[in-house]
Amino acid sequence: MAVKLPIYLDNNATTRCDERVVETMLPYFTGKFGNAASRNHQFGWEAEEAVDIAREQAAALIGAGPKEIIWTSGSTESNNLAIKGAARMYAKEGAQRGHIVTVSIEHKAVLDPCKRLQTEGFDVTYLDPGPDGVITAAMVEEALREDTLLVTIMWANNEIGTVNEIREIGALCKERGILFHTDATQWVGKMPTDVEKDNIDLLSWSGHKIYGPKGVGALYVRRRKPRVRLEPIFDGGGHERGMRSGTINVTGVVGFGKACDICRNEMAEEGRRLRTLRDKLESDITGQLDGVEINGHKDKRLPNTSNISFAWVEGESLLMGMKEVAVSSGSACTSASLEPSYVLKNLGVGDELAHSSIRFGLGRWTTEEEIDYVVDKIVHSVRHLRKMSPLYEMHQEGIDLSTVEWAHH
Ligand SMILES: *Cc1c(COP(=O)(O)O)cnc(C)c1O
């Protein structure tokens, strides 16, 4: 049977909304359109009840209590609220307001709030990972100081899928009385999560990465041992325990809850299926091509993610040769220039290889036929491009390219 094109393998960027999620949301646009904060009538009660159910569903996915869930517009907002909210709430007086530890390959939605806090007098340490991309508890321990008030480290990386030592880092922070936030956008919904056992105080995740709607997310805020307080970013009606004012996006929240519920029930099976497909993708590619490098730790990795560099080809040309496959490249368009991914760069991947990297993000509807098609397409494209590459020719003639002295213009 022919596969349906285009093929979507960019599930780390966003996912398609599950039909079951959409179905659950629909009544809340029309018949049940109430404001969850309206306390005087049926419409309000109905909306509030739906939001409460979603709160239970979201909490159940991460082992939290429903009162510990704060609704937001997505992980960008959750990260901002967690990081700025905690830093400003627990800030020390004076020029040195406190120390924060994070990692150089975090998502921009963590790095940029940290940068903002630096302008407010906070000191931020950006840890660099080793070549495998994993952040260990030992690395974090070395960075902790007397005045450290917050550690923020992602659970799994969005570009390479590597998984950090979250439980151990959490334990370390707990021992020292330091708040611990994790951007778990890529982890939650794919892997089991328990904020108690995993020692987490603040956790961000997002609807559109777990087959729910865009524009809705959640922040877990620990309520006991310790009771975490956050300075709000928005001032207003005092919704969400005063931490996030604004009328609740009831339809979005209902969808978010349903998406969490589906993940909780299906992630074990889905993870096994995607791991098998991802491993097949990698072994079929490496079995047919030389000069292929898989980026990030091979085992400490999400089951759905693969980031592969193809030596001696140009990334953009490779993508052009497979337009019917939706993937992300290792290049990011920043200010009109093509920059290599800062994540790959910080792992020590050279600019050339970073540019020729592709991120595959498998998802709920990825099929084996699609993987076969994609492998075929890539193997053909790479072989074709290499045929025209003088570098590849030199490599085949046994010339060590790293020793070549290039003429400069
Ligand atoms: C997608 C993503 C975000 C941003 O989430 P939004 O809900 O789109 O704001 C933040 N962190 C990570 C790791 C992500 O993958």
Short mmCIF file of N, CA and C in Angstrom, two decimals, residues 89-195:
data_model
loop_
_atom_site.label_atom_id
_atom_site.label_comp_id
_atom_site.label_asym_id
_atom_site.label_seq_id
_atom_site.Cartn_x
_atom_site.Cartn_y
_atom_site.Cartn_z
N MET A 89 10.35 35.96 43.99
CA MET A 89 9.73 35.74 45.30
C MET A 89 10.78 35.49 46.37
N TYR A 90 11.82 34.74 46.01
CA TYR A 90 12.82 34.36 47.01
C TYR A 90 14.11 35.17 46.89
N ALA A 91 14.03 36.27 46.14
CA ALA A 91 15.22 37.10 45.92
C ALA A 91 15.77 37.66 47.22
N LYS A 92 17.07 37.79 47.23
CA LYS A 92 17.69 38.44 48.38
C LYS A 92 17.77 39.94 48.11
N GLU A 93 17.85 40.72 49.19
CA GLU A 93 17.99 42.17 49.04
C GLU A 93 19.39 42.49 48.52
N GLY A 94 19.50 43.62 47.83
CA GLY A 94 20.82 44.09 47.43
C GLY A 94 21.18 43.75 46.01
N ALA A 95 22.42 44.02 45.66
CA ALA A 95 22.88 43.85 44.28
C ALA A 95 22.96 42.36 43.91
N GLN A 96 23.42 41.53 44.83
CA GLN A 96 23.52 40.09 44.59
C GLN A 96 22.23 39.43 45.04
N ARG A 97 21.31 39.23 44.10
CA ARG A 97 19.97 38.81 44.54
C ARG A 97 19.83 37.30 44.67
N GLY A 98 20.82 36.56 44.20
CA GLY A 98 20.75 35.11 44.32
C GLY A 98 21.28 34.42 43.09
N HIS A 99 21.47 33.11 43.21
CA HIS A 99 22.15 32.33 42.18
C HIS A 99 21.19 31.28 41.60
N ILE A 100 21.25 31.10 40.29
CA ILE A 100 20.40 30.14 39.58
C ILE A 100 21.30 29.23 38.76
N VAL A 101 20.95 27.94 38.70
CA VAL A 101 21.73 27.00 37.88
C VAL A 101 20.84 26.47 36.77
N THR A 102 21.32 26.54 35.53
CA THR A 102 20.61 25.95 34.40
C THR A 102 21.65 25.36 33.44
N VAL A 103 21.22 25.06 32.20
CA VAL A 103 22.09 24.35 31.26
C VAL A 103 22.07 25.09 29.92
N SER A 104 23.21 25.08 29.23
CA SER A 104 23.34 25.83 27.98
C SER A 104 22.48 25.28 26.85
N ILE A 105 21.98 24.04 26.96
CA ILE A 105 21.17 23.48 25.86
C ILE A 105 19.69 23.38 26.22
N GLU A 106 19.28 24.18 27.19
CA GLU A 106 17.84 24.29 27.50
C GLU A 106 17.12 24.94 26.33
N HIS A 107 15.80 24.82 26.32
CA HIS A 107 14.95 25.53 25.36
C HIS A 107 15.08 27.04 25.63
N LYS A 108 14.87 27.84 24.58
CA LYS A 108 14.93 29.31 24.75
C LYS A 108 13.94 29.80 25.80
N ALA A 109 12.87 29.06 25.99
CA ALA A 109 11.85 29.46 26.97
C ALA A 109 12.34 29.31 28.41
N VAL A 110 13.52 28.72 28.58
CA VAL A 110 14.18 28.71 29.89
C VAL A 110 15.37 29.67 29.87
N LEU A 111 16.14 29.62 28.79
CA LEU A 111 17.35 30.45 28.72
C LEU A 111 17.02 31.94 28.77
N ASP A 112 15.99 32.34 28.06
CA ASP A 112 15.68 33.78 27.99
C ASP A 112 15.13 34.34 29.31
N PRO A 113 14.24 33.64 30.02
CA PRO A 113 13.89 34.13 31.36
C PRO A 113 15.12 34.22 32.28
N CYS A 114 16.05 33.29 32.16
CA CYS A 114 17.27 33.35 32.98
C CYS A 114 18.09 34.59 32.62
N LYS A 115 18.18 34.85 31.33
CA LYS A 115 18.92 36.05 30.88
C LYS A 115 18.26 37.30 31.43
N ARG A 116 16.95 37.33 31.41
CA ARG A 116 16.21 38.48 31.93
C ARG A 116 16.56 38.69 33.40
N LEU A 117 16.61 37.59 34.15
CA LEU A 117 16.89 37.70 35.58
C LEU A 117 18.31 38.21 35.83
N GLN A 118 19.22 37.92 34.90
CA GLN A 118 20.59 38.45 35.05
C GLN A 118 20.57 39.98 35.04
N THR A 119 19.67 40.55 34.25
CA THR A 119 19.58 42.02 34.19
C THR A 119 18.99 42.58 35.49
N GLU A 120 18.38 41.71 36.29
CA GLU A 120 17.79 42.15 37.56
C GLU A 120 18.71 41.88 38.75
N GLY A 121 19.92 41.43 38.45
CA GLY A 121 20.89 41.23 39.54
C GLY A 121 21.08 39.78 39.97
N PHE A 122 20.42 38.85 39.30
CA PHE A 122 20.65 37.44 39.63
C PHE A 122 21.88 36.94 38.89
N ASP A 123 22.53 35.96 39.49
CA ASP A 123 23.71 35.36 38.88
C ASP A 123 23.30 33.99 38.35
N VAL A 124 23.57 33.71 37.09
CA VAL A 124 23.14 32.45 36.50
C VAL A 124 24.35 31.64 36.03
N THR A 125 24.40 30.36 36.42
CA THR A 125 25.42 29.44 35.90
C THR A 125 24.78 28.60 34.81
N TYR A 126 25.41 28.59 33.63
CA TYR A 126 24.94 27.76 32.51
C TYR A 126 25.87 26.56 32.38
N LEU A 127 25.41 25.39 32.80
CA LEU A 127 26.24 24.19 32.70
C LEU A 127 26.32 23.73 31.24
N ASP A 128 27.48 23.22 30.86
CA ASP A 128 27.62 22.61 29.53
C ASP A 128 27.58 21.10 29.67
N PRO A 129 26.84 20.43 28.79
CA PRO A 129 26.82 18.97 28.85
C PRO A 129 28.10 18.41 28.24
N GLY A 130 28.34 17.13 28.47
CA GLY A 130 29.39 16.45 27.74
C GLY A 130 28.90 16.13 26.35
N PRO A 131 29.71 15.41 25.55
CA PRO A 131 29.32 15.09 24.17
C PRO A 131 28.03 14.27 24.08
N ASP A 132 27.66 13.54 25.15
CA ASP A 132 26.44 12.73 25.06
C ASP A 132 25.18 13.53 25.42
N GLY A 133 25.35 14.77 25.84
CA GLY A 133 24.20 15.65 26.07
C GLY A 133 23.52 15.50 27.41
N VAL A 134 23.96 14.54 28.23
CA VAL A 134 23.26 14.26 29.49
C VAL A 134 23.82 15.14 30.62
N ILE A 135 22.92 15.69 31.43
CA ILE A 135 23.33 16.44 32.62
C ILE A 135 23.18 15.53 33.83
N THR A 136 24.28 15.33 34.54
CA THR A 136 24.27 14.44 35.70
C THR A 136 24.13 15.25 36.99
N ALA A 137 23.77 14.53 38.06
CA ALA A 137 23.66 15.18 39.36
C ALA A 137 25.02 15.70 39.81
N ALA A 138 26.09 15.01 39.45
CA ALA A 138 27.43 15.43 39.84
C ALA A 138 27.77 16.79 39.23
N MET A 139 27.37 16.99 37.98
CA MET A 139 27.62 18.28 37.31
C MET A 139 26.90 19.40 38.05
N VAL A 140 25.66 19.11 38.46
CA VAL A 140 24.87 20.13 39.15
C VAL A 140 25.46 20.41 40.52
N GLU A 141 25.84 19.35 41.21
CA GLU A 141 26.37 19.49 42.58
C GLU A 141 27.57 20.44 42.59
N GLU A 142 28.40 20.30 41.57
CA GLU A 142 29.60 21.13 41.51
C GLU A 142 29.27 22.61 41.35
N ALA A 143 28.10 22.89 40.77
CA ALA A 143 27.74 24.28 40.49
C ALA A 143 27.00 24.95 41.65
N LEU A 144 26.50 24.14 42.60
CA LEU A 144 25.69 24.71 43.68
C LEU A 144 26.52 25.59 44.61
N ARG A 145 25.88 26.66 45.08
CA ARG A 145 26.56 27.59 45.99
C ARG A 145 25.69 27.85 47.22
N GLU A 146 26.27 28.55 48.14
CA GLU A 146 25.56 28.94 49.36
C GLU A 146 24.30 29.75 49.02
N ASP A 147 24.41 30.59 47.97
CA ASP A 147 23.29 31.49 47.64
C ASP A 147 22.44 30.98 46.46
N THR A 148 22.57 29.70 46.10
CA THR A 148 21.74 29.15 45.02
C THR A 148 20.30 29.06 45.51
N LEU A 149 19.37 29.65 44.75
CA LEU A 149 17.97 29.56 45.18
C LEU A 149 17.12 28.73 44.23
N LEU A 150 17.60 28.54 43.00
CA LEU A 150 16.79 27.79 42.02
C LEU A 150 17.70 27.02 41.07
N VAL A 151 17.30 25.76 40.82
CA VAL A 151 17.94 24.97 39.75
C VAL A 151 16.85 24.69 38.74
N THR A 152 17.09 24.99 37.46
CA THR A 152 16.11 24.69 36.42
C THR A 152 16.79 23.91 35.30
N ILE A 153 16.35 22.66 35.16
CA ILE A 153 16.98 21.75 34.19
C ILE A 153 15.90 20.92 33.51
N MET A 154 15.94 20.90 32.19
CA MET A 154 14.90 20.19 31.44
C MET A 154 14.99 18.68 31.68
N TRP A 155 13.83 18.04 31.55
CA TRP A 155 13.84 16.58 31.78
C TRP A 155 14.43 15.89 30.55
N ALA A 156 13.91 16.24 29.37
CA ALA A 156 14.42 15.64 28.14
C ALA A 156 14.59 16.75 27.11
N ASN A 157 15.66 16.66 26.34
CA ASN A 157 15.96 17.72 25.38
C ASN A 157 15.10 17.59 24.12
N ASN A 158 14.59 18.72 23.66
CA ASN A 158 13.70 18.71 22.49
C ASN A 158 14.41 18.42 21.18
N GLU A 159 15.71 18.72 21.09
CA GLU A 159 16.41 18.49 19.81
C GLU A 159 17.03 17.10 19.71
N ILE A 160 17.60 16.62 20.80
CA ILE A 160 18.30 15.34 20.72
C ILE A 160 17.65 14.25 21.58
N GLY A 161 16.67 14.63 22.38
CA GLY A 161 15.90 13.63 23.14
C GLY A 161 16.59 13.08 24.38
N THR A 162 17.80 13.59 24.69
CA THR A 162 18.53 13.04 25.83
C THR A 162 17.82 13.35 27.14
N VAL A 163 17.94 12.42 28.09
CA VAL A 163 17.23 12.49 29.36
C VAL A 163 18.24 12.76 30.48
N ASN A 164 17.96 13.78 31.28
CA ASN A 164 18.87 14.16 32.36
C ASN A 164 18.55 13.41 33.65
N GLU A 165 19.47 13.45 34.61
CA GLU A 165 19.31 12.71 35.88
C GLU A 165 18.40 13.50 36.83
N ILE A 166 17.14 13.59 36.46
CA ILE A 166 16.22 14.48 37.16
C ILE A 166 15.97 14.07 38.60
N ARG A 167 15.71 12.80 38.84
CA ARG A 167 15.41 12.36 40.21
C ARG A 167 16.59 12.65 41.15
N GLU A 168 17.79 12.38 40.66
CA GLU A 168 19.01 12.57 41.47
C GLU A 168 19.28 14.07 41.69
N ILE A 169 19.05 14.86 40.65
CA ILE A 169 19.24 16.31 40.78
C ILE A 169 18.21 16.86 41.77
N GLY A 170 16.99 16.35 41.67
CA GLY A 170 15.93 16.76 42.59
C GLY A 170 16.29 16.44 44.04
N ALA A 171 16.85 15.25 44.25
CA ALA A 171 17.22 14.83 45.61
C ALA A 171 18.29 15.77 46.18
N LEU A 172 19.23 16.11 45.31
CA LEU A 172 20.31 17.01 45.71
C LEU A 172 19.76 18.37 46.15
N CYS A 173 18.83 18.90 45.35
CA CYS A 173 18.24 20.21 45.65
C CYS A 173 17.44 20.14 46.95
N LYS A 174 16.69 19.07 47.10
CA LYS A 174 15.85 18.90 48.28
C LYS A 174 16.71 18.91 49.55
N GLU A 175 17.79 18.15 49.48
CA GLU A 175 18.74 18.06 50.60
C GLU A 175 19.25 19.43 51.03
N ARG A 176 19.47 20.31 50.03
CA ARG A 176 20.05 21.63 50.33
C ARG A 176 19.01 22.74 50.48
N GLY A 177 17.72 22.37 50.32
CA GLY A 177 16.68 23.39 50.43
C GLY A 177 16.67 24.36 49.25
N ILE A 178 17.03 23.86 48.07
CA ILE A 178 17.02 24.70 46.86
C ILE A 178 15.83 24.30 46.01
N LEU A 179 15.11 25.26 45.45
CA LEU A 179 13.95 24.95 44.61
C LEU A 179 14.42 24.31 43.31
N PHE A 180 13.62 23.33 42.85
CA PHE A 180 13.98 22.63 41.62
C PHE A 180 12.83 22.68 40.62
N HIS A 181 13.09 23.31 39.48
CA HIS A 181 12.12 23.36 38.38
C HIS A 181 12.63 22.53 37.21
N THR A 182 11.72 21.82 36.55
CA THR A 182 12.09 21.12 35.33
C THR A 182 11.11 21.43 34.21
N ASP A 183 11.67 21.77 33.04
CA ASP A 183 10.87 21.90 31.82
C ASP A 183 10.70 20.47 31.30
N ALA A 184 9.51 19.92 31.55
CA ALA A 184 9.27 18.50 31.22
C ALA A 184 8.41 18.37 29.97
N THR A 185 8.43 19.40 29.13
CA THR A 185 7.57 19.44 27.95
C THR A 185 7.71 18.20 27.07
N GLN A 186 8.92 17.73 26.90
CA GLN A 186 9.13 16.58 26.01
C GLN A 186 9.01 15.25 26.74
N TRP A 187 9.03 15.30 28.04
CA TRP A 187 9.05 14.05 28.83
C TRP A 187 7.65 13.61 29.24
N VAL A 188 6.91 14.54 29.83
CA VAL A 188 5.59 14.19 30.36
C VAL A 188 4.67 13.74 29.22
N GLY A 189 3.96 12.67 29.47
CA GLY A 189 3.07 12.11 28.45
C GLY A 189 3.75 11.00 27.67
N LYS A 190 5.09 10.97 27.74
CA LYS A 190 5.81 9.88 27.07
C LYS A 190 6.34 8.88 28.10
N MET A 191 6.74 9.40 29.28
CA MET A 191 7.40 8.56 30.28
C MET A 191 6.75 8.79 31.65
N PRO A 192 6.80 7.78 32.52
CA PRO A 192 6.17 7.92 33.84
C PRO A 192 6.81 9.05 34.66
N THR A 193 5.97 9.80 35.34
CA THR A 193 6.41 10.97 36.10
C THR A 193 5.77 10.94 37.48
N ASP A 194 6.55 11.21 38.51
CA ASP A 194 6.01 11.27 39.86
C ASP A 194 6.75 12.36 40.62
N VAL A 195 6.10 13.50 40.76
CA VAL A 195 6.77 14.66 41.35
C VAL A 195 7.26 14.40 42.78
#
